[in-house]
PDB file of C-alpha atoms in Angstrom:
ATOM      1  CA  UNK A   1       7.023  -5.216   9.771  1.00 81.00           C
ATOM      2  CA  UNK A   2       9.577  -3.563   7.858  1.00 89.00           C
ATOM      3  CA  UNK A   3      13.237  -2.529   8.982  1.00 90.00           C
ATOM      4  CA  UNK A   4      15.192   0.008   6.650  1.00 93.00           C
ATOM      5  CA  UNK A   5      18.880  -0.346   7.394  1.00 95.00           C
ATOM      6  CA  UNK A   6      21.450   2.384   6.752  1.00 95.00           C
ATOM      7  CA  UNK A   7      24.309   0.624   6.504  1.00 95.00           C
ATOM      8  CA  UNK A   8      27.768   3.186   6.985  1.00 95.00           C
ATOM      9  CA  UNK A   9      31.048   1.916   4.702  1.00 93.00           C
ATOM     10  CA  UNK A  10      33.972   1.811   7.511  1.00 91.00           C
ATOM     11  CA  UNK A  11      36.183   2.283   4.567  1.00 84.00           C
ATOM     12  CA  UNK A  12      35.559   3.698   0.627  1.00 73.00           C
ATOM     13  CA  UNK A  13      35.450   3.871  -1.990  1.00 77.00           C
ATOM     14  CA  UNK A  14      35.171  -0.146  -1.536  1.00 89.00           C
ATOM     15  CA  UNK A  15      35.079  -3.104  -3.793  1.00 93.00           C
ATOM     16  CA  UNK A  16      32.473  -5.781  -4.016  1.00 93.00           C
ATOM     17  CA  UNK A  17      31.248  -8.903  -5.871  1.00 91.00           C
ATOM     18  CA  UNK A  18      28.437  -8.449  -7.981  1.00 90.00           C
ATOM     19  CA  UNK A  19      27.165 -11.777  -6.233  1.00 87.00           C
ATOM     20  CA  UNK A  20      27.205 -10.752  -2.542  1.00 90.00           C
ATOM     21  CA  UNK A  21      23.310 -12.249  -1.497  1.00 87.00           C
ATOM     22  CA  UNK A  22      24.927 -15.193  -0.297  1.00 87.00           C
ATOM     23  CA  UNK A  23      27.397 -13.304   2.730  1.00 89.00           C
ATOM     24  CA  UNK A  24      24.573 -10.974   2.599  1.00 92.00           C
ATOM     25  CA  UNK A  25      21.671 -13.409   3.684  1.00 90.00           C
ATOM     26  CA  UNK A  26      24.317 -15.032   6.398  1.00 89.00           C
ATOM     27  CA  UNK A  27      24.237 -11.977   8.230  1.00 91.00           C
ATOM     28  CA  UNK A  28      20.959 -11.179   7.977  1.00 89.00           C
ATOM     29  CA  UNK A  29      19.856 -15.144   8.947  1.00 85.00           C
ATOM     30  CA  UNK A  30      22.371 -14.835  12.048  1.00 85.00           C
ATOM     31  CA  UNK A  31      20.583 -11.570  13.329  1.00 84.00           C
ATOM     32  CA  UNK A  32      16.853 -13.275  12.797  1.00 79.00           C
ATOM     33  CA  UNK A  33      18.207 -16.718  14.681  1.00 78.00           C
ATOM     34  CA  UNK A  34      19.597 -14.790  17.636  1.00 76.00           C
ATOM     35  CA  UNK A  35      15.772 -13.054  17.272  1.00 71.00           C
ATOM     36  CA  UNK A  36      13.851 -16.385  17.591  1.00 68.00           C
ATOM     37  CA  UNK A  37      16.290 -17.757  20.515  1.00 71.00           C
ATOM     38  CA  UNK A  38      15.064 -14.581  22.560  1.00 67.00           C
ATOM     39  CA  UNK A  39      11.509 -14.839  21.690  1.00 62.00           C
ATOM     40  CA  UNK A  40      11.721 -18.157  22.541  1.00 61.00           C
ATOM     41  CA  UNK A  41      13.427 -17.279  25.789  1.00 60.00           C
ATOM     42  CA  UNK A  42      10.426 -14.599  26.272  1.00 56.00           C
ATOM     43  CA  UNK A  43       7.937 -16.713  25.940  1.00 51.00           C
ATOM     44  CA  UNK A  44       9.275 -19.965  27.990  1.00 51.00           C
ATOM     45  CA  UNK A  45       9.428 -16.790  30.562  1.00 57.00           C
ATOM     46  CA  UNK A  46       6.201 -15.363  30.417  1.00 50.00           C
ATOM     47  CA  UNK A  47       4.520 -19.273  30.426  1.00 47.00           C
ATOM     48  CA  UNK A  48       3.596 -19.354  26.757  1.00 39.00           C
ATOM     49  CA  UNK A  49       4.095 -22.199  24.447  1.00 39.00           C
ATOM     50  CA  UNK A  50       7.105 -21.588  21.819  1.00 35.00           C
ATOM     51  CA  UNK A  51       5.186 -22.697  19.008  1.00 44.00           C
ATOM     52  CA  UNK A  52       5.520 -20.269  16.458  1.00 47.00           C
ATOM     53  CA  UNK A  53       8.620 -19.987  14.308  1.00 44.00           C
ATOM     54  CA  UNK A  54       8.304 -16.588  14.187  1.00 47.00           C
ATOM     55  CA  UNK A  55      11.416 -15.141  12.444  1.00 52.00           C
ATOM     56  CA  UNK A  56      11.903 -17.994   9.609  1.00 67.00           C
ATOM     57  CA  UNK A  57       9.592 -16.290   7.327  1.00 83.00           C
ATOM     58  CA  UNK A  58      11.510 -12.694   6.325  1.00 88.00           C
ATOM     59  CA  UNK A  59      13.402 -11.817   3.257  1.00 93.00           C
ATOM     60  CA  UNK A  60      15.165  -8.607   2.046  1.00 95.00           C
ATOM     61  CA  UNK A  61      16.040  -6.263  -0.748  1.00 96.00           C
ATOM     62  CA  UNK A  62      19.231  -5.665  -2.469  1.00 94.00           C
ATOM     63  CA  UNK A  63      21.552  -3.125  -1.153  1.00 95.00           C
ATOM     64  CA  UNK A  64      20.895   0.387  -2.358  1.00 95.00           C
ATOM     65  CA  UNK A  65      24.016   1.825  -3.605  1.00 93.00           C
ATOM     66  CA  UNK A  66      23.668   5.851  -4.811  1.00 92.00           C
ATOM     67  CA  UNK A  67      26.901   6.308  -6.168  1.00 92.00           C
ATOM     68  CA  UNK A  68      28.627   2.623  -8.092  1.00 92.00           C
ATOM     69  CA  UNK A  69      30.963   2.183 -11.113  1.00 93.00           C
ATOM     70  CA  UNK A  70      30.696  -1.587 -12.386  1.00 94.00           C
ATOM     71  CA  UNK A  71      33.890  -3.543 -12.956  1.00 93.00           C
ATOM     72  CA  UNK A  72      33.293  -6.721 -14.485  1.00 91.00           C
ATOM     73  CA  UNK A  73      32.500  -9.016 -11.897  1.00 90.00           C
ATOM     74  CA  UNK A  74      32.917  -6.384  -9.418  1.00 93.00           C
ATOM     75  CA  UNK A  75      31.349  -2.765  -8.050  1.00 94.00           C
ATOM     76  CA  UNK A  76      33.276   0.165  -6.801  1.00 93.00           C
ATOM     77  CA  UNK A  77      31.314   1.769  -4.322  1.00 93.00           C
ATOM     78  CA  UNK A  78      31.510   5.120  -4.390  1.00 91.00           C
ATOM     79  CA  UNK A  79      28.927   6.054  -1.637  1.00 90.00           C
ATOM     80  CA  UNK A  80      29.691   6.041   2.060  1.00 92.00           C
ATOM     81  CA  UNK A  81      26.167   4.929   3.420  1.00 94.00           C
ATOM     82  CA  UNK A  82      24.339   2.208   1.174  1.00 95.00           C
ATOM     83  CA  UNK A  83      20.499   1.202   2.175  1.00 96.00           C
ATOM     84  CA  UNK A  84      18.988  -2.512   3.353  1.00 96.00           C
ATOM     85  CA  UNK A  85      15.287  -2.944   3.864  1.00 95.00           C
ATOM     86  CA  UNK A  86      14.326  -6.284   5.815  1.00 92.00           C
ATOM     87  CA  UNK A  87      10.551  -7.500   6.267  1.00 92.00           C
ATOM     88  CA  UNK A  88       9.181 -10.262   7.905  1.00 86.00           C
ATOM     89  CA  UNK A  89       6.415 -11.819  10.383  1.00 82.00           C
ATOM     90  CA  UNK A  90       6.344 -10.848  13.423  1.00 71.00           C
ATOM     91  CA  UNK A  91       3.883 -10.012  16.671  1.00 63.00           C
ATOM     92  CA  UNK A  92       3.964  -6.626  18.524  1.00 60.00           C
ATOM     93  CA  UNK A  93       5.474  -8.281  21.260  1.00 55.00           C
ATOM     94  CA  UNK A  94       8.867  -9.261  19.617  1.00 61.00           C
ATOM     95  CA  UNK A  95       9.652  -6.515  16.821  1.00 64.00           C
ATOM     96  CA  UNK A  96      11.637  -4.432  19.659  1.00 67.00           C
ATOM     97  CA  UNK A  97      13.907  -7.719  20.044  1.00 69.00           C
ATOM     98  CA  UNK A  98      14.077  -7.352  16.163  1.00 72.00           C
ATOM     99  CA  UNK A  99      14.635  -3.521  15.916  1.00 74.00           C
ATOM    100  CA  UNK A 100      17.410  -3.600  18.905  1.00 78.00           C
ATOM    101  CA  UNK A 101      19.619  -6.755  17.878  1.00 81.00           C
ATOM    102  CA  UNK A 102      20.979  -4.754  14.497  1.00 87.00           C
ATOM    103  CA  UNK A 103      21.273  -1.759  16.278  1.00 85.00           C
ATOM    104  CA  UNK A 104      25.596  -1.015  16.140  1.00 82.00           C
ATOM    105  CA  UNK A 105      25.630  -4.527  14.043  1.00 90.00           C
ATOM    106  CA  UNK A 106      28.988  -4.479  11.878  1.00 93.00           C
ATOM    107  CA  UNK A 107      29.583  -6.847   9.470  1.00 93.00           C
ATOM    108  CA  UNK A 108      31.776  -7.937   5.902  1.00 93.00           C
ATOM    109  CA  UNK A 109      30.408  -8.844   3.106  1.00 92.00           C
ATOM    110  CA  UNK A 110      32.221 -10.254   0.010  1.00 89.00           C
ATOM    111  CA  UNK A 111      34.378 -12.981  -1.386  1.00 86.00           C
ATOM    112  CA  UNK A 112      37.894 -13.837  -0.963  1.00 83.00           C
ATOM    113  CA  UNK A 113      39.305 -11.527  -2.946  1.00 87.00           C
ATOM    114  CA  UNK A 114      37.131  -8.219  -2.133  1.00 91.00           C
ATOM    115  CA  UNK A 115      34.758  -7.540   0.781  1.00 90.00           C
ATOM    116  CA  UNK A 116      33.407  -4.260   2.369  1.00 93.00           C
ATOM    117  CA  UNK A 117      33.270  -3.491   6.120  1.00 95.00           C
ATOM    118  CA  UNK A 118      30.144  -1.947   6.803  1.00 95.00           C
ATOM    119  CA  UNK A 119      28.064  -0.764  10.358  1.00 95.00           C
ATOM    120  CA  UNK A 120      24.633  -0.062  10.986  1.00 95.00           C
ATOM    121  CA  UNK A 121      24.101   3.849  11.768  1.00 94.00           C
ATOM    122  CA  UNK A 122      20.218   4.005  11.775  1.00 92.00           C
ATOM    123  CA  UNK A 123      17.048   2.019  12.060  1.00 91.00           C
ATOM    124  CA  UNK A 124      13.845   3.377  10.767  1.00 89.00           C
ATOM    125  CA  UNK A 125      10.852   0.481  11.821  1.00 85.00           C
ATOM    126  CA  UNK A 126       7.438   0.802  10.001  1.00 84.00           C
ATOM    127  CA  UNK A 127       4.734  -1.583   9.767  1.00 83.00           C
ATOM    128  CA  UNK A 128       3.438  -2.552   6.233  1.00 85.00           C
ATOM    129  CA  UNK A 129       1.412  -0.715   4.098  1.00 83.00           C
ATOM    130  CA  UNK A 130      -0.730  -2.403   1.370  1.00 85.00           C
ATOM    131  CA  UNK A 131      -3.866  -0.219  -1.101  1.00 81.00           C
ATOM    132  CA  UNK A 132      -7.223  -0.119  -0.643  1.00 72.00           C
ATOM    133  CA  UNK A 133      -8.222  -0.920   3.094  1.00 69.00           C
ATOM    134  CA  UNK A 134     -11.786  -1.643   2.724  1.00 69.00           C
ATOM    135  CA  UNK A 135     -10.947  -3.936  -0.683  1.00 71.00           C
ATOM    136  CA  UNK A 136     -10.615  -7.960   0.182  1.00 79.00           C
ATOM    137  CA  UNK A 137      -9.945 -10.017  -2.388  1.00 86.00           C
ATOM    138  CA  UNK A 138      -7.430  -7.251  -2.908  1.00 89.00           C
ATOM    139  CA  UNK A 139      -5.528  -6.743  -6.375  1.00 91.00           C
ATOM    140  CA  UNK A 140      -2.324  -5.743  -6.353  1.00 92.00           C
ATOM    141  CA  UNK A 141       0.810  -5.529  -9.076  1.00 94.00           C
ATOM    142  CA  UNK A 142       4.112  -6.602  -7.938  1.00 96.00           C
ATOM    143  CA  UNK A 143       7.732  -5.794  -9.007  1.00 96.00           C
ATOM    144  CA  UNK A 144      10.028  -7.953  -8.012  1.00 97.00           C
ATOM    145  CA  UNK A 145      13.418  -6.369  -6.880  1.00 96.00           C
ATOM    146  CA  UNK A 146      15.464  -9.612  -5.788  1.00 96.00           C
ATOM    147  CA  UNK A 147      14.593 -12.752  -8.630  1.00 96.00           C
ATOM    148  CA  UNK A 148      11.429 -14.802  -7.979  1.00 97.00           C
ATOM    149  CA  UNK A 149      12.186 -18.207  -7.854  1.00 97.00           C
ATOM    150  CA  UNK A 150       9.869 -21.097  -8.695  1.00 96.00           C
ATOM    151  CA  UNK A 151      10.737 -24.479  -8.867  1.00 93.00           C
ATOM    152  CA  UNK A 152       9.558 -28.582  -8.594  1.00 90.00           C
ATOM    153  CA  UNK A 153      11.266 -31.685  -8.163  1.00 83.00           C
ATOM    154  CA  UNK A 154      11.364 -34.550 -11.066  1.00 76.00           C
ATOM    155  CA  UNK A 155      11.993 -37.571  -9.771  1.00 73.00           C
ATOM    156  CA  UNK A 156      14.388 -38.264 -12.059  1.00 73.00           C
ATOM    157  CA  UNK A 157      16.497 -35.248 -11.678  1.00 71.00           C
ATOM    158  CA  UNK A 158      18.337 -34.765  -8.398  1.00 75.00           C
ATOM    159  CA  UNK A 159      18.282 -30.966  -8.424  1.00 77.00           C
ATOM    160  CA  UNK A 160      15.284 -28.696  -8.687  1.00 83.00           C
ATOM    161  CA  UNK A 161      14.290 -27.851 -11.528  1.00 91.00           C
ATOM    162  CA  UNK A 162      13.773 -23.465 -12.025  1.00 93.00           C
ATOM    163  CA  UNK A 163      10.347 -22.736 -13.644  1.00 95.00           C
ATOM    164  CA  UNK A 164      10.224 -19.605 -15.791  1.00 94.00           C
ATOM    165  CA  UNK A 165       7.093 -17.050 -15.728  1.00 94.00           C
ATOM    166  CA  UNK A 166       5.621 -18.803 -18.643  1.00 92.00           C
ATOM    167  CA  UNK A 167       5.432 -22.442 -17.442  1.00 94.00           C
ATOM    168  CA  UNK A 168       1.572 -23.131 -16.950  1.00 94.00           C
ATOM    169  CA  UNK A 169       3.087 -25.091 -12.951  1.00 94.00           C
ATOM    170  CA  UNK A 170       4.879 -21.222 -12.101  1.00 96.00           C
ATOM    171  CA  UNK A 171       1.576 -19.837 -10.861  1.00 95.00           C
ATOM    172  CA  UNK A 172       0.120 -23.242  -9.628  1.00 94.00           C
ATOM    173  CA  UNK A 173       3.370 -23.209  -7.587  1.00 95.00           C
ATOM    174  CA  UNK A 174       3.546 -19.575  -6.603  1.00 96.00           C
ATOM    175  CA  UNK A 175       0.153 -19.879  -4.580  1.00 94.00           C
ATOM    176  CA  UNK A 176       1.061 -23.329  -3.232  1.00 92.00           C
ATOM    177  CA  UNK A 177       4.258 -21.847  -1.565  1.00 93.00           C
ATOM    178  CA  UNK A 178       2.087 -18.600  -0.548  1.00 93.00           C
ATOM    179  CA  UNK A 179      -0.266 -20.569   1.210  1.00 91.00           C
ATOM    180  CA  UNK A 180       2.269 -22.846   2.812  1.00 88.00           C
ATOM    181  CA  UNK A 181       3.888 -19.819   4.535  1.00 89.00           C
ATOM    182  CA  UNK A 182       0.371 -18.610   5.617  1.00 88.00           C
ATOM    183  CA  UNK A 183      -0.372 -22.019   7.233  1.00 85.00           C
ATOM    184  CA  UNK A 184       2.747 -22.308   9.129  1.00 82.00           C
ATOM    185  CA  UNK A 185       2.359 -18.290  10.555  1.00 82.00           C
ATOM    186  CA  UNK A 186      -1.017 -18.481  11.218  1.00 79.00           C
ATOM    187  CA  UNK A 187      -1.464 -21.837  12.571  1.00 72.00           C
ATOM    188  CA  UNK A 188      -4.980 -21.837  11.839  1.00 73.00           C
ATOM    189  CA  UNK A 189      -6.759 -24.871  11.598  1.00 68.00           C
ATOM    190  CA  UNK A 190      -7.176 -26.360   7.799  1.00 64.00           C
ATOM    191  CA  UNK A 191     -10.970 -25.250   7.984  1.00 62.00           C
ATOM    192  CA  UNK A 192      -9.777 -21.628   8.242  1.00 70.00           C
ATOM    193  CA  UNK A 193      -7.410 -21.895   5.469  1.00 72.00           C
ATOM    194  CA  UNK A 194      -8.223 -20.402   2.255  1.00 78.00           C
ATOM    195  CA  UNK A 195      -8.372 -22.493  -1.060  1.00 79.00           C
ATOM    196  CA  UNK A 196      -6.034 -22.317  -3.868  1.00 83.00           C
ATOM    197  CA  UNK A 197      -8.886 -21.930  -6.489  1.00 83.00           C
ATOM    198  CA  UNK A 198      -9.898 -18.273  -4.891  1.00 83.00           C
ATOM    199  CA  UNK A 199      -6.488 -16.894  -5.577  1.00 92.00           C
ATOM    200  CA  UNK A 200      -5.954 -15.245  -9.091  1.00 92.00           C
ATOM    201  CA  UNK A 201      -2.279 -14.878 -10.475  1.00 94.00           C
ATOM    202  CA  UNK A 202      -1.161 -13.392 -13.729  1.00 93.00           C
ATOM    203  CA  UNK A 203       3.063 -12.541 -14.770  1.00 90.00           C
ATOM    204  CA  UNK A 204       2.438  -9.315 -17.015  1.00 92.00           C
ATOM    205  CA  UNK A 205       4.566 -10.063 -19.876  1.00 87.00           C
ATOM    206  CA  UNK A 206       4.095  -5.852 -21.607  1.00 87.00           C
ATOM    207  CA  UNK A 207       7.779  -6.075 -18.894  1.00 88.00           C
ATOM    208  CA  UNK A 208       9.568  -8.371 -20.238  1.00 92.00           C
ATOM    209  CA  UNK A 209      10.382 -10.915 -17.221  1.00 93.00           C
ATOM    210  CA  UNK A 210      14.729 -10.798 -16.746  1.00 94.00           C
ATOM    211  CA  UNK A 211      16.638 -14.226 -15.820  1.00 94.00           C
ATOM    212  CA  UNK A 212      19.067 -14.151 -13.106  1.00 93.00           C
ATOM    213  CA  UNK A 213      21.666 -16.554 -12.290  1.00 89.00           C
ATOM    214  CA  UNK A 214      22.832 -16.183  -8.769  1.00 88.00           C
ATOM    215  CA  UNK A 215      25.306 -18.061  -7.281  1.00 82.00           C
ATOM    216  CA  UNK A 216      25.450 -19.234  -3.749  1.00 81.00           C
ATOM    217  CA  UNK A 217      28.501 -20.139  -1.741  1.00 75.00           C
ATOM    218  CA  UNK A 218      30.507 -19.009  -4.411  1.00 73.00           C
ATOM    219  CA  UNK A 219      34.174 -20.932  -4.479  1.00 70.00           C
ATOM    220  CA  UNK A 220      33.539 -23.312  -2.178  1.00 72.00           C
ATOM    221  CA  UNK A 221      32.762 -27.055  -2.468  1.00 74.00           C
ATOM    222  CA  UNK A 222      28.727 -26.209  -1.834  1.00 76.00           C
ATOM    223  CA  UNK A 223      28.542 -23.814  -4.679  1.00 79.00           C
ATOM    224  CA  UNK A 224      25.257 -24.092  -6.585  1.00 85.00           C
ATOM    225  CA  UNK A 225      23.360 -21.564  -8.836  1.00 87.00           C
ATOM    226  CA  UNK A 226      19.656 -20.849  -8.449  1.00 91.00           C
ATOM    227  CA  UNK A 227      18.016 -19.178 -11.022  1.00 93.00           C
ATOM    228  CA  UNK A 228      14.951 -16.372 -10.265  1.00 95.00           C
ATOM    229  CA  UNK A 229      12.971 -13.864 -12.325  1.00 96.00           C
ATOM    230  CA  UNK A 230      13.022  -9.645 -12.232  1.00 96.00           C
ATOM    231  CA  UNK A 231       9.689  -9.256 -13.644  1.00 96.00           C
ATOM    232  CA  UNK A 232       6.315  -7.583 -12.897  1.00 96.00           C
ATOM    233  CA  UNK A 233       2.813  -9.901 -12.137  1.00 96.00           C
ATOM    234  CA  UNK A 234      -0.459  -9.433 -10.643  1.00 95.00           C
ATOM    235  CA  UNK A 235      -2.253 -11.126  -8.002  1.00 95.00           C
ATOM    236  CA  UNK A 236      -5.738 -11.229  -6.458  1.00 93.00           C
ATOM    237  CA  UNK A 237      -5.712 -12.841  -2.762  1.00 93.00           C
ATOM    238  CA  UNK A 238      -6.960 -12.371   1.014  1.00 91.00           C
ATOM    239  CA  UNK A 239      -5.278  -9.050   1.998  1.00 90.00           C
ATOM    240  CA  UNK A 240      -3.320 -11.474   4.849  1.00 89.00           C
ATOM    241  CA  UNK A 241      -1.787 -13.567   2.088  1.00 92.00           C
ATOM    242  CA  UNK A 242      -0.871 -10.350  -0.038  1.00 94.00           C
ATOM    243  CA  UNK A 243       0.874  -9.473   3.579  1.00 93.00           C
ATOM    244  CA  UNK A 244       2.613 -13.092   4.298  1.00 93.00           C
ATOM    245  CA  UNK A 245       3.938 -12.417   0.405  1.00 96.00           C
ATOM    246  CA  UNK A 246       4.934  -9.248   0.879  1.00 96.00           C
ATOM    247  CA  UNK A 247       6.741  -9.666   4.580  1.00 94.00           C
ATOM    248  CA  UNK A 248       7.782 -13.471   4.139  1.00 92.00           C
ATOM    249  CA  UNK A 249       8.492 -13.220   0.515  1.00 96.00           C
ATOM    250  CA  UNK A 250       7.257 -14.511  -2.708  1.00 97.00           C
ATOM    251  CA  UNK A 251       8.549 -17.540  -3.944  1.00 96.00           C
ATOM    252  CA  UNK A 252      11.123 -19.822  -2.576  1.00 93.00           C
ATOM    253  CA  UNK A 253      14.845 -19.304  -0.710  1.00 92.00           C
ATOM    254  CA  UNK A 254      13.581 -15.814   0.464  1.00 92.00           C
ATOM    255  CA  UNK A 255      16.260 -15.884   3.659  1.00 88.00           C
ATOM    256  CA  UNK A 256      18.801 -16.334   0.863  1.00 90.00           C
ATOM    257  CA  UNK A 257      18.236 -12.772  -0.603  1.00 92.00           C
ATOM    258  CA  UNK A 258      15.342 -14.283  -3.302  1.00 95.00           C
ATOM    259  CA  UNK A 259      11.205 -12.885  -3.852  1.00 96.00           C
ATOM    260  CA  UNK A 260      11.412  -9.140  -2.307  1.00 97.00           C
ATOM    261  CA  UNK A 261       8.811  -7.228  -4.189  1.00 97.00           C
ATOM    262  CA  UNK A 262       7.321  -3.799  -4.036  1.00 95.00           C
ATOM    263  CA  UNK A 263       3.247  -3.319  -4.755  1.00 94.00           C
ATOM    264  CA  UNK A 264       3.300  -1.223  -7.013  1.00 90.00           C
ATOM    265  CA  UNK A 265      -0.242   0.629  -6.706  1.00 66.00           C
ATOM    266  CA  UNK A 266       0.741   4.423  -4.430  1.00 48.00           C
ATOM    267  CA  UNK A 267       0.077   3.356  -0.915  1.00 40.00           C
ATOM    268  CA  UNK A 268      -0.938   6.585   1.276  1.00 36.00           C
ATOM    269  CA  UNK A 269       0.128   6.838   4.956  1.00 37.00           C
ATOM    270  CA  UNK A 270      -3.743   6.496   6.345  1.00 33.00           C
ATOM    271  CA  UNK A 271      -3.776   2.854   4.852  1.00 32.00           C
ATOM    272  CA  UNK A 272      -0.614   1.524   6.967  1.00 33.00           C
ATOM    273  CA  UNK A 273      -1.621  -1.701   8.509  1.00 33.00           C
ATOM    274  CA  UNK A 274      -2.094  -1.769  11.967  1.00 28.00           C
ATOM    275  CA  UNK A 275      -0.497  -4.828  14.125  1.00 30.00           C
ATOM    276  CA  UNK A 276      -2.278  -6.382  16.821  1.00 29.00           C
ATOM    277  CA  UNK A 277      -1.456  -8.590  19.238  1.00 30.00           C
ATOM    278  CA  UNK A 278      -2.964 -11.370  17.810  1.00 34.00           C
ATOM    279  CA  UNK A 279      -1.948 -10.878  14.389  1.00 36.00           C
ATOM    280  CA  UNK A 280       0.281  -8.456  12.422  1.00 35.00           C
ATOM    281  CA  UNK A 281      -2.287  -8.126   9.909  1.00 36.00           C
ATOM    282  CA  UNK A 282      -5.488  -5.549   9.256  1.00 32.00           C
ATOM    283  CA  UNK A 283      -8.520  -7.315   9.720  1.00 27.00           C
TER     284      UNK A 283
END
């Protein structure tokens, strides 16, 4: 499921950090914890087991700003309403909890010395869409509009180590993290999970791939970069792991504003997926 947020600026034109995922994310992560306590609630209710940690897996895009003028380290926004789309995993019967806990949500974003005060005005809900509903394997070409990050531990290095598109371990990787998130949603059994050697994944380098350095927790004692990749690649899964990448996002630290992409292949309205009970995915 997909949420598009528009977000109304209480007070502009209004100044913000170039490096805002981090405040961002918090907000967004508070909203999709208070989610999980009431499905959690709903089900201890109705007699089901709790099982499923059903809002963990969600990730979001950047904030769509019409009207900007950069300043350095710093953007003057110009527009009064800027957009937020939010995806993520979720069964029929708790995407109303979802759509009804941002309704009136107000929030800052920002730093220390510049934040904006903004307030949700509207919520449009719309279940994914993906190409080609009678094609499985399906092939689809992603652009990435938060960075893609990959990364593996050395055991000689005590922080992660950032992979770039053209490390022969970034696709390797990619599909082991894509499959992990399918595993924990689905909680199918291991003989219903889907081996690593039937997925095909290639990073198109005719777009060049873009580094990013974000920073999180920016001026405080926890501060650490993470470094992700704007770039375009193609991949050739199970239409439900194209989903789980699509709504959980690709890649890792997707709660922290990292791996939303867009398929880029036109998607008309008559191939929406349609949510079950049992599963939010097309069949």
């Amino acid at each position: 499921m997909e949420i598009q947020l528009t977000l109304e600026c209480l007070k502009y034109p209004a100044i913000l950090p170039l490096n805002y995922q981090y405040e961002l994310s918090a907000w967004v992560y508070r909203v999709m914890e208070q989610a999980d306590i009431l499905y959690a609630h709903f089900l201890h209710e109705k007699g089901y087991k709790a099982d499923r940690k059903t809002f963990k897996l969600f990730c979001f895009s950047p904030l769509r700003i019409a009207q900007y003028r950069l300043m350095g380290d710093r953007m003057s926004i110009l527009s009064p309403e800027v957009g937020l789309s939010i995806r993520f995993c979720a069964y029929d019967m708790v995407e109303e909890f979802v759509e009804g806990l941002f309704e009136k949500q107000a929030f800052w974003i920002g730093d220390r010395k510049s934040r904006i005060h903004l307030r949700v005005k509207s919520i449009c809900a719309a279940p994914l869409q993906l190409p080609h509903p009678s094609s499985d394997p399906l092939r689809v070409r992603v652009r990435m509009q938060t960075p893609l990050v990959v990364s593996r531990k050395r055991p000689d290095q005590r922080l992660d180590e950032y992979l770039s598109p053209d490390d022969p371990d970034f696709g390797p990787l990619l599909v082991e993290n894509l499959l992990a998130k399918y595993r924990a949603f689905s909680q199918k059994t291991p003989s219903e999970h889907w081996p690593a050697s039937e997925i095909r994944f290639r990073f198109c380098p005719e777009r060049t791939p873009r580094s990013k350095l974000i920073t999180i927790k920016s001026g405080t004692p926890q501060e650490t970069r993470v470094r992700g990749w704007l770039m375009d690649f193609e991949i050739t899964a199970p239409r439900e792991l194209i989903a789980i990448g699509m709504l959980a996002g690709w890649g890792r630290a997707n709660s922290q504003g990292f791996g939303f992409g867009e398929i880029l292949t036109p998607c008309p309205k008559q191939y929406a997926l349609a949510s079950s009970p049992s599963s939010p995915f097309t069949q």
